[in-house]
Short mmCIF file of C-alpha atoms in Angstrom, two decimals:
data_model
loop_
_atom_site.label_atom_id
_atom_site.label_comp_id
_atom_site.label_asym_id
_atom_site.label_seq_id
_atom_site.Cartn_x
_atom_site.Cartn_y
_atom_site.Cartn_z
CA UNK L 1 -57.34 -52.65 -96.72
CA UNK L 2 -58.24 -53.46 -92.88
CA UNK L 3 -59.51 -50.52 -91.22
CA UNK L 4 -61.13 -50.00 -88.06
CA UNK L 5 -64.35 -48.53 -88.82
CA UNK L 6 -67.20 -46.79 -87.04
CA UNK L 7 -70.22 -47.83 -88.41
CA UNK L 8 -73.26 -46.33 -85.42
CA UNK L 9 -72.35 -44.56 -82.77
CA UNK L 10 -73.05 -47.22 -79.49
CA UNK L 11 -71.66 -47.60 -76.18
CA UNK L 12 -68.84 -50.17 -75.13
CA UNK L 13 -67.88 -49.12 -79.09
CA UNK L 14 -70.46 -51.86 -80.29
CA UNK L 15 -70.72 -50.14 -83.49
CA UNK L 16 -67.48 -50.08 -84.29
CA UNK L 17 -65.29 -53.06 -85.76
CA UNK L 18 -62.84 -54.21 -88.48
CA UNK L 19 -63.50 -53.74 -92.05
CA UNK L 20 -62.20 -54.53 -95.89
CA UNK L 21 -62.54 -50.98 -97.33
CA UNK L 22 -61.40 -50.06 -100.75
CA UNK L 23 -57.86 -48.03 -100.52
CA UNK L 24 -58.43 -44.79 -100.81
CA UNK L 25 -57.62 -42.34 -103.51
CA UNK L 26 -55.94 -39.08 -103.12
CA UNK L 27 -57.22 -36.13 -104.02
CA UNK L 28 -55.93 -33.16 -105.47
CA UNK L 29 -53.71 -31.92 -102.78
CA UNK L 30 -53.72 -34.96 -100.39
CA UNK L 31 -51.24 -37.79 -99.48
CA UNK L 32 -52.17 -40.97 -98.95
CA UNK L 33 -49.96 -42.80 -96.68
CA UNK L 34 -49.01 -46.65 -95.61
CA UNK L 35 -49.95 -46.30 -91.87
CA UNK L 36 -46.92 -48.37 -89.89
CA UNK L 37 -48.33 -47.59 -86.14
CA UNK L 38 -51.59 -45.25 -85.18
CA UNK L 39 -51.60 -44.38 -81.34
CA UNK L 40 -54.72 -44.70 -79.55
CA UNK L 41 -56.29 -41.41 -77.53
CA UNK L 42 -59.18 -40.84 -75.34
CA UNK L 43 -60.71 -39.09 -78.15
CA UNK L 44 -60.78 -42.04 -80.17
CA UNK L 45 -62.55 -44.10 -77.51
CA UNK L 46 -65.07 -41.34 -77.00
CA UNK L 47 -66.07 -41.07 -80.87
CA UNK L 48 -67.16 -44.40 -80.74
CA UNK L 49 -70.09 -42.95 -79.03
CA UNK L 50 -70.66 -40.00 -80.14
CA UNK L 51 -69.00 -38.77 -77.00
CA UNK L 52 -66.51 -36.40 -77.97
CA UNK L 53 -67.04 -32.50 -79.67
CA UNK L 54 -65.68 -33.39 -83.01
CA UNK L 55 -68.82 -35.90 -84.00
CA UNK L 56 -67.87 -37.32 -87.96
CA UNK L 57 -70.39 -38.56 -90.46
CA UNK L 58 -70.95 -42.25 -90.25
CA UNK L 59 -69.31 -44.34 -91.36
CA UNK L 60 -65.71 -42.94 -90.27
CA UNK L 61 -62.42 -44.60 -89.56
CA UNK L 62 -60.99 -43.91 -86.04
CA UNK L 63 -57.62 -42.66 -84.90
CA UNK L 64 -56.08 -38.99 -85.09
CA UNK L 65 -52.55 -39.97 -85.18
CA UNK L 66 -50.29 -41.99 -87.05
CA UNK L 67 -46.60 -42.85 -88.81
CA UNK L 68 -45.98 -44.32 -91.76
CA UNK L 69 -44.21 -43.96 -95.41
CA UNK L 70 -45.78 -41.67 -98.41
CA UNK L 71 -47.60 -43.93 -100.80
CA UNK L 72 -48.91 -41.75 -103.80
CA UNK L 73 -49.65 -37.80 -103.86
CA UNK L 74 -52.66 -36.39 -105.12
CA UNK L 75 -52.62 -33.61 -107.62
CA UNK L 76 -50.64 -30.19 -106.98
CA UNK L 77 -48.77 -31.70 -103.98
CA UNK L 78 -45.21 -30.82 -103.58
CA UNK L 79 -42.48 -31.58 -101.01
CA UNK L 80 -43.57 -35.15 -100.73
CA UNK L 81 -42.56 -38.31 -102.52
CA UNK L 82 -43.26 -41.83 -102.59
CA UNK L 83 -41.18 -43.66 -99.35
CA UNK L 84 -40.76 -40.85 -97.40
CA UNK L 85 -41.31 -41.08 -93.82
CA UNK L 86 -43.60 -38.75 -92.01
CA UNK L 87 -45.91 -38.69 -89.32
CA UNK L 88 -49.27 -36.72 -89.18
CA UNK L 89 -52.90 -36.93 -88.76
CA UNK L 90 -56.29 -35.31 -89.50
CA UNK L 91 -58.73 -36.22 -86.45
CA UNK L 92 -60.21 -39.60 -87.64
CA UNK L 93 -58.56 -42.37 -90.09
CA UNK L 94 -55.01 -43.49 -89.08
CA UNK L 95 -56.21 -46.51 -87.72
CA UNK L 96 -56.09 -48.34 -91.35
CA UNK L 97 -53.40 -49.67 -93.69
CA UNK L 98 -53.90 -46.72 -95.89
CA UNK L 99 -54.86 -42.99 -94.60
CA UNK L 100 -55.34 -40.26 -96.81
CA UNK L 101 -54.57 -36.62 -95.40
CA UNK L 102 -54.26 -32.79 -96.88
CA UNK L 103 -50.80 -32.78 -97.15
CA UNK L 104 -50.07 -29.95 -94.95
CA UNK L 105 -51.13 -32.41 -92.23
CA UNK L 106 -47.41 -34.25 -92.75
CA UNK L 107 -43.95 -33.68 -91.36
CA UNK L 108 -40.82 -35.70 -91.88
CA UNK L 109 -40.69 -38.38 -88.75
CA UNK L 110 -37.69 -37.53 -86.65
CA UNK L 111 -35.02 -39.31 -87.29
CA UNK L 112 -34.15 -42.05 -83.68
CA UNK L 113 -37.90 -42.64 -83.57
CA UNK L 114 -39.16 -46.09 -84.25
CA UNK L 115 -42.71 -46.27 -85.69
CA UNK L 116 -44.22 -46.86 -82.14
CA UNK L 117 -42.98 -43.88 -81.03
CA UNK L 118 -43.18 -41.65 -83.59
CA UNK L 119 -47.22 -42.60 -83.68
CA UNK L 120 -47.02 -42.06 -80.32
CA UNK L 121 -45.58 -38.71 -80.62
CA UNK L 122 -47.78 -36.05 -82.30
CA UNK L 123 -50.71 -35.19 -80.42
CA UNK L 124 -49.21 -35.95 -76.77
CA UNK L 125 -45.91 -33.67 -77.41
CA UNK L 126 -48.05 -30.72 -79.30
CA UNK L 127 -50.81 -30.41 -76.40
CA UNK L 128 -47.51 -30.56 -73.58
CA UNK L 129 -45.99 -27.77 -75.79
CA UNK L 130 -49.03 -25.59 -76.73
CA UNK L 131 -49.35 -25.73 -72.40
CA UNK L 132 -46.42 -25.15 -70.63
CA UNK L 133 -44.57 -22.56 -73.55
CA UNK L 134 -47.62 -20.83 -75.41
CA UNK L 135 -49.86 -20.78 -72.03
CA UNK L 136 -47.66 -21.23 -68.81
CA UNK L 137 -44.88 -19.75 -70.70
CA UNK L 138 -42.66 -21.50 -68.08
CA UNK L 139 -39.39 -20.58 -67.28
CA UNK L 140 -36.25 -22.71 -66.04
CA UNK L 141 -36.64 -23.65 -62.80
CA UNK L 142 -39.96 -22.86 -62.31
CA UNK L 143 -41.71 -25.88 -59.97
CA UNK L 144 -44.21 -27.62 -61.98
CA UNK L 145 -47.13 -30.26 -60.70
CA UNK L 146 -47.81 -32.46 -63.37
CA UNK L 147 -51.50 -34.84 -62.40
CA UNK L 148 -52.48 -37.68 -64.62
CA UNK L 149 -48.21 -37.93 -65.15
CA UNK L 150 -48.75 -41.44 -66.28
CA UNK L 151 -50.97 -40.62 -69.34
CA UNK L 152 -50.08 -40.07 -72.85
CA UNK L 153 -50.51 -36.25 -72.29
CA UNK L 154 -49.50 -35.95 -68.56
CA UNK L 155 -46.12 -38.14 -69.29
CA UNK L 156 -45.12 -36.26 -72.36
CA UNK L 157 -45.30 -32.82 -70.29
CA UNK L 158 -43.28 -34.77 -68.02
CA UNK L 159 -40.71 -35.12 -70.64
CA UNK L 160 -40.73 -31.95 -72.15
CA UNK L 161 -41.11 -30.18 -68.94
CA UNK L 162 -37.63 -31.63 -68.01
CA UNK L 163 -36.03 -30.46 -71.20
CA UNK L 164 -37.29 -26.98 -70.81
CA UNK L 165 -35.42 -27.08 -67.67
CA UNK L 166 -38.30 -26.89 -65.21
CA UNK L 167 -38.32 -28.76 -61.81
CA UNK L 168 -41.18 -31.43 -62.31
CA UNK L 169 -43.83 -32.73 -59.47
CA UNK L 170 -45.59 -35.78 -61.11
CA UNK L 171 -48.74 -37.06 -59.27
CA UNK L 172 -50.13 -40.48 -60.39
CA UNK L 173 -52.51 -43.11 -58.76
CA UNK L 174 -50.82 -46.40 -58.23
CA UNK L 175 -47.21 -47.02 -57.16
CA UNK L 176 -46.59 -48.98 -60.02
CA UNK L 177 -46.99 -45.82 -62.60
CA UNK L 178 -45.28 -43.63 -59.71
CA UNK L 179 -41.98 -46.19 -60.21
CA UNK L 180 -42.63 -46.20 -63.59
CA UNK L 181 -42.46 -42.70 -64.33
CA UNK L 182 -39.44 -42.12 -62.32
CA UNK L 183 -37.75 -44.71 -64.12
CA UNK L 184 -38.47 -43.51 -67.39
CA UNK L 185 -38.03 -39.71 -67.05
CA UNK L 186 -36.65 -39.10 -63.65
CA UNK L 187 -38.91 -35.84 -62.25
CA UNK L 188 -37.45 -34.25 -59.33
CA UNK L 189 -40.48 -35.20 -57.02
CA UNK L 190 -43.00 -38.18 -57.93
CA UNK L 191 -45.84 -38.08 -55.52
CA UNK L 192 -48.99 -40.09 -54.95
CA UNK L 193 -52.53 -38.64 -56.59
CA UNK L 194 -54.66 -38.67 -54.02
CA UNK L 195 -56.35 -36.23 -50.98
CA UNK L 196 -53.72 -34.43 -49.37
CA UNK L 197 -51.26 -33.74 -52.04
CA UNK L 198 -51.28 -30.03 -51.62
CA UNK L 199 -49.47 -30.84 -48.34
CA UNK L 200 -46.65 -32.28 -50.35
CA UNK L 201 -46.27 -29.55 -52.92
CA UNK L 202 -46.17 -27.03 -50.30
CA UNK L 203 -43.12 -29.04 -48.48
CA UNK L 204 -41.48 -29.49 -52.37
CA UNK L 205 -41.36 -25.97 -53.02
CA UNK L 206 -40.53 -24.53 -50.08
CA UNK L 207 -43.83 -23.39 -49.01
CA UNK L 208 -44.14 -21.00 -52.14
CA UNK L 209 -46.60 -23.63 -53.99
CA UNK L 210 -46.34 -24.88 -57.60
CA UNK L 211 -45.21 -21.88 -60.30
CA UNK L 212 -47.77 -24.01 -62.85
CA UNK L 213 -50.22 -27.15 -62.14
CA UNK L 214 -51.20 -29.21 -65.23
CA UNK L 215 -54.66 -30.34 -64.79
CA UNK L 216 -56.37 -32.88 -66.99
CA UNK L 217 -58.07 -34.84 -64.11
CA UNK L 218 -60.08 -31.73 -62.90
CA UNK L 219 -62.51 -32.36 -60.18
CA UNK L 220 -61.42 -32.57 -56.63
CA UNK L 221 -57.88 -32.65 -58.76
CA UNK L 222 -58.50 -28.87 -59.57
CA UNK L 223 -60.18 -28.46 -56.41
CA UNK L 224 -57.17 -29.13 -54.06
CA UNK L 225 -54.75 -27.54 -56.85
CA UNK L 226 -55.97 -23.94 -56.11
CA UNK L 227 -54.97 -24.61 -52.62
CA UNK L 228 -51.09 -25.66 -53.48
CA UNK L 229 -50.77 -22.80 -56.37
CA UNK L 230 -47.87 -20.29 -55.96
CA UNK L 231 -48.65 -16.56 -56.14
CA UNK L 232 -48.72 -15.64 -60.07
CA UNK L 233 -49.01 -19.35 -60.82
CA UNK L 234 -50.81 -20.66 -64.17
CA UNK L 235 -53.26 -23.53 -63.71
CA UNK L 236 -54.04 -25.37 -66.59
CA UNK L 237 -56.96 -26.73 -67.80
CA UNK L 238 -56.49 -29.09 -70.01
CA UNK L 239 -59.58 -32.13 -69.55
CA UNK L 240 -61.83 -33.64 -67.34
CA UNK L 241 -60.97 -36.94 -66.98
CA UNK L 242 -62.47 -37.36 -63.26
CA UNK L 243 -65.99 -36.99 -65.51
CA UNK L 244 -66.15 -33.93 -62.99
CA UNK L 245 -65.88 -30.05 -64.65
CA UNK L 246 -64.85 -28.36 -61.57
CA UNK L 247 -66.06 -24.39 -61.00
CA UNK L 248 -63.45 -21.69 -58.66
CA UNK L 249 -64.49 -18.72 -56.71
CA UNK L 250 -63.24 -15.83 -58.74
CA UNK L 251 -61.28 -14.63 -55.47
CA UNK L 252 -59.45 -17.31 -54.87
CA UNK L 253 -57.15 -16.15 -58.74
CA UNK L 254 -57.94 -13.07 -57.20
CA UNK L 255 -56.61 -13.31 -53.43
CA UNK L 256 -53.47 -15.41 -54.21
CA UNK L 257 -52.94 -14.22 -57.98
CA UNK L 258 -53.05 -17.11 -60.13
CA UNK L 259 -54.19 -17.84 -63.58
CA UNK L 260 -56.44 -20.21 -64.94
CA UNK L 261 -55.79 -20.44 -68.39
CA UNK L 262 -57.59 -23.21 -70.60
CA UNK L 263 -55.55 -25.87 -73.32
CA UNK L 264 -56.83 -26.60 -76.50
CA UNK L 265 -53.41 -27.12 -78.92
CA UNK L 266 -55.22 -27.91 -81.94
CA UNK L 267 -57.29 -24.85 -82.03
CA UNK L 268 -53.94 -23.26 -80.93
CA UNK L 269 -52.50 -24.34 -84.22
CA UNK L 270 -56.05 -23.49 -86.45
CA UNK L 271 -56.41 -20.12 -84.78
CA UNK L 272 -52.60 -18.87 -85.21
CA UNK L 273 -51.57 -20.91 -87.92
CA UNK L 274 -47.39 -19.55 -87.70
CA UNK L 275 -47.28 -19.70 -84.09
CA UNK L 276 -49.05 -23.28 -84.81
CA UNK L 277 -45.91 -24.10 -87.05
CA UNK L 278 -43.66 -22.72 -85.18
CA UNK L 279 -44.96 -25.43 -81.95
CA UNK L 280 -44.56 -27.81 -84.31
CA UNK L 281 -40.92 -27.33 -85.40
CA UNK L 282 -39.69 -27.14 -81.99
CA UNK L 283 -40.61 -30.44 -80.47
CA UNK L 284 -39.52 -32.43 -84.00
CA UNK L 285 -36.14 -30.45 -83.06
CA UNK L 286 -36.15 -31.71 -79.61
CA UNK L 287 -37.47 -34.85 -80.78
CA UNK L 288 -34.61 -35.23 -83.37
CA UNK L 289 -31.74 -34.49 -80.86
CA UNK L 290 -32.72 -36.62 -78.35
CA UNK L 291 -33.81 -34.32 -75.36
CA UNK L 292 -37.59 -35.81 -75.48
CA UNK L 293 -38.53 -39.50 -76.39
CA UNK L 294 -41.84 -41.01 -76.23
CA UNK L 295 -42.91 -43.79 -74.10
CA UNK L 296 -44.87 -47.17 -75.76
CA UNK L 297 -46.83 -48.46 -72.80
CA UNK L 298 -48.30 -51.78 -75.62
CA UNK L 299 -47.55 -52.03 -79.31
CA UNK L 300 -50.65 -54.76 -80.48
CA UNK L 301 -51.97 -55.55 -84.14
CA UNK L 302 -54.66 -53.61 -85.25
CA UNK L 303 -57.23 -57.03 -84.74
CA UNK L 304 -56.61 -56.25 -80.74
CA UNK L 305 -58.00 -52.81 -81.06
CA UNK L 306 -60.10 -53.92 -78.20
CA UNK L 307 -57.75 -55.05 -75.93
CA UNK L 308 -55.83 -51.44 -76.41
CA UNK L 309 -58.98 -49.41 -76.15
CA UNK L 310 -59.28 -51.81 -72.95
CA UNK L 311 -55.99 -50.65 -71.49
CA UNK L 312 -56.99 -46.87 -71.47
CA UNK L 313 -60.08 -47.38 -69.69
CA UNK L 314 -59.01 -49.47 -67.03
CA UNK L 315 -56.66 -46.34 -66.67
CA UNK L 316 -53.08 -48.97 -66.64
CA UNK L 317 -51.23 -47.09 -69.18
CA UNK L 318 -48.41 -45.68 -68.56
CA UNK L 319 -47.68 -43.46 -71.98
CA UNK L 320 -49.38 -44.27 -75.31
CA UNK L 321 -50.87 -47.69 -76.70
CA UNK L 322 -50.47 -47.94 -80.31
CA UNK L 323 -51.98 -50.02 -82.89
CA UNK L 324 -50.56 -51.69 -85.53
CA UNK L 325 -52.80 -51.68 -88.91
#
């Protein structure tokens, strides 16, 4: 089968590259599955480095997330059979014609998705749940600030933010992603990412500030955000993507009574395992009635790898890029 595996850990992913591995076999149980589309995440760029906190033994096959149909089951598996359609992942692998997974890491792909989008769906939808329920707990109406809007992450919360019934401030860098993301999801303010914004999320909301700011930039991003917060508001941390970890005087939270609560939806999931369930059931229910869709920025074959790790870095994505094995 072709995979995409990392064979040393190098920079510019120079140790990584296609491969002819043998298909795997299931174990007892696992699933394997015929991958249809894997989307491609940060993380995946950053393991090719050894850049990233999860650090897999060499050799490893990239890519966390994935769609595709059941292909065998391993021993003592139940619930799935051959041809269903699921989606899933297990941190490393989807990024191959075959993937193997514990079996608890599938769930039936909701019905309207394509493969792009289901791939696409996962990881993106989970962390934008896990944040603005489980950690802002928003509530309708509530004015959220949304940075990085364009990516994966930040354009999902987008989505689901406007499903949950929140008013939505989405800050990206370039006016091309700003009229993109209006287009696609239609937030109630789309403003420009750059010094100065608290100025405009101030005028937005009345002069009250943002109920919950959804950081993944952090930086001068977090920086300016603990000037525009509202009193009681939730800042979350949820990356670093400026390559800056930002730091806060403890009475700033304290003099204007905000949060800052960090964002980590798969240890979510590990550390509360029903609550983690219970994430995952309600986006595949908004997900399978249509209130939240993903967005496929590039759909390329899985020999272009390169080209769609490209588009991430140059930072012109505007949702997910996802490979086709």
């Amino acid at each position: 089968m072709r995979a995409l595996q990392v064979r040393e850990l190098r920079a510019g992913h120079g140790g990584a590259g296609l491969a002819d591995l043998p298909v795997p076999v299931p174990g007892s149980g696992e699933v394997r599955v015929r991958v249809r589309a894997a989307a491609v995440n940060f993380p995946d760029l950053l393991m090719t480095s050894g850049g990233y906190q999860l650090k897999p033994g060499l050799p490893f096959v990239s890519g966390l997330e994935f769609a595709g149909e059941v292909d065998a089951v391993g021993e003592g598996v139940a619930g799935w059979t051959a041809g269903d359609k699921v989606v899933g992942g297990n941190r490393f692998g989807a990024m191959a014609e075959y993937a193997v997974v514990p079996a608890s890491a599938l769930r039936a792909k909701p019905d309207g998705l394509s493969w792009d989008e289901a791939a696409a769906y996962p990881v993106a939808y989970l962390t934008a749940h896990v944040a603005l329920v489980r950690c802002a707990r928003i509530e309708p109406g509530e004015w959220l600030l949304v940075h990085g809007a364009a990516g994966g992450v930040g354009l999902a919360t987008v989505d689901l933010a406007k499903a949950l019934g929140a008013r939505v401030i989405a800050a990206a860098g370039s006016a091309e992603k700003r009229d993109a993301i209006a287009r696609l999801y239609a937030p109630d303010a789309v403003i420009a990412a750059e010094p100065g914004f608290r100025e405009a999320v101030k005028t937005l909301t009345g002069g009250k500030g943002a109920d919950v700011i959804f950081d993944p930039v952090g930086g001068d991003i977090f920086d300016e955000s603990t000037r525009c917060i509202g009193f009681g508001g939730r800042l979350l941390v949820v990356g670093f993507a400026s390559g800056r970890i930002p730091e806060v005087s403890v009475n700033m939270p304290l003099i204007k009574g905000f949060s800052v609560v960090g964002v980590r939806a798969g240890e979510y999931g590990r550390r509360f395992p029903e609550r983690g369930a219970e994430n995952v059931a309600a986006i595949d229910a908004l997900a399978a009635a249509g209130r939240i869709r993903p967005h496929v920025h590039a759909s390329l074959d899985l020999a272009d790898w390169r080209e769609g790790f490209a588009m991430l870095e140059r930072r012109e994505v505007v949702g997910k890029v996802v490979l086709r094995p």
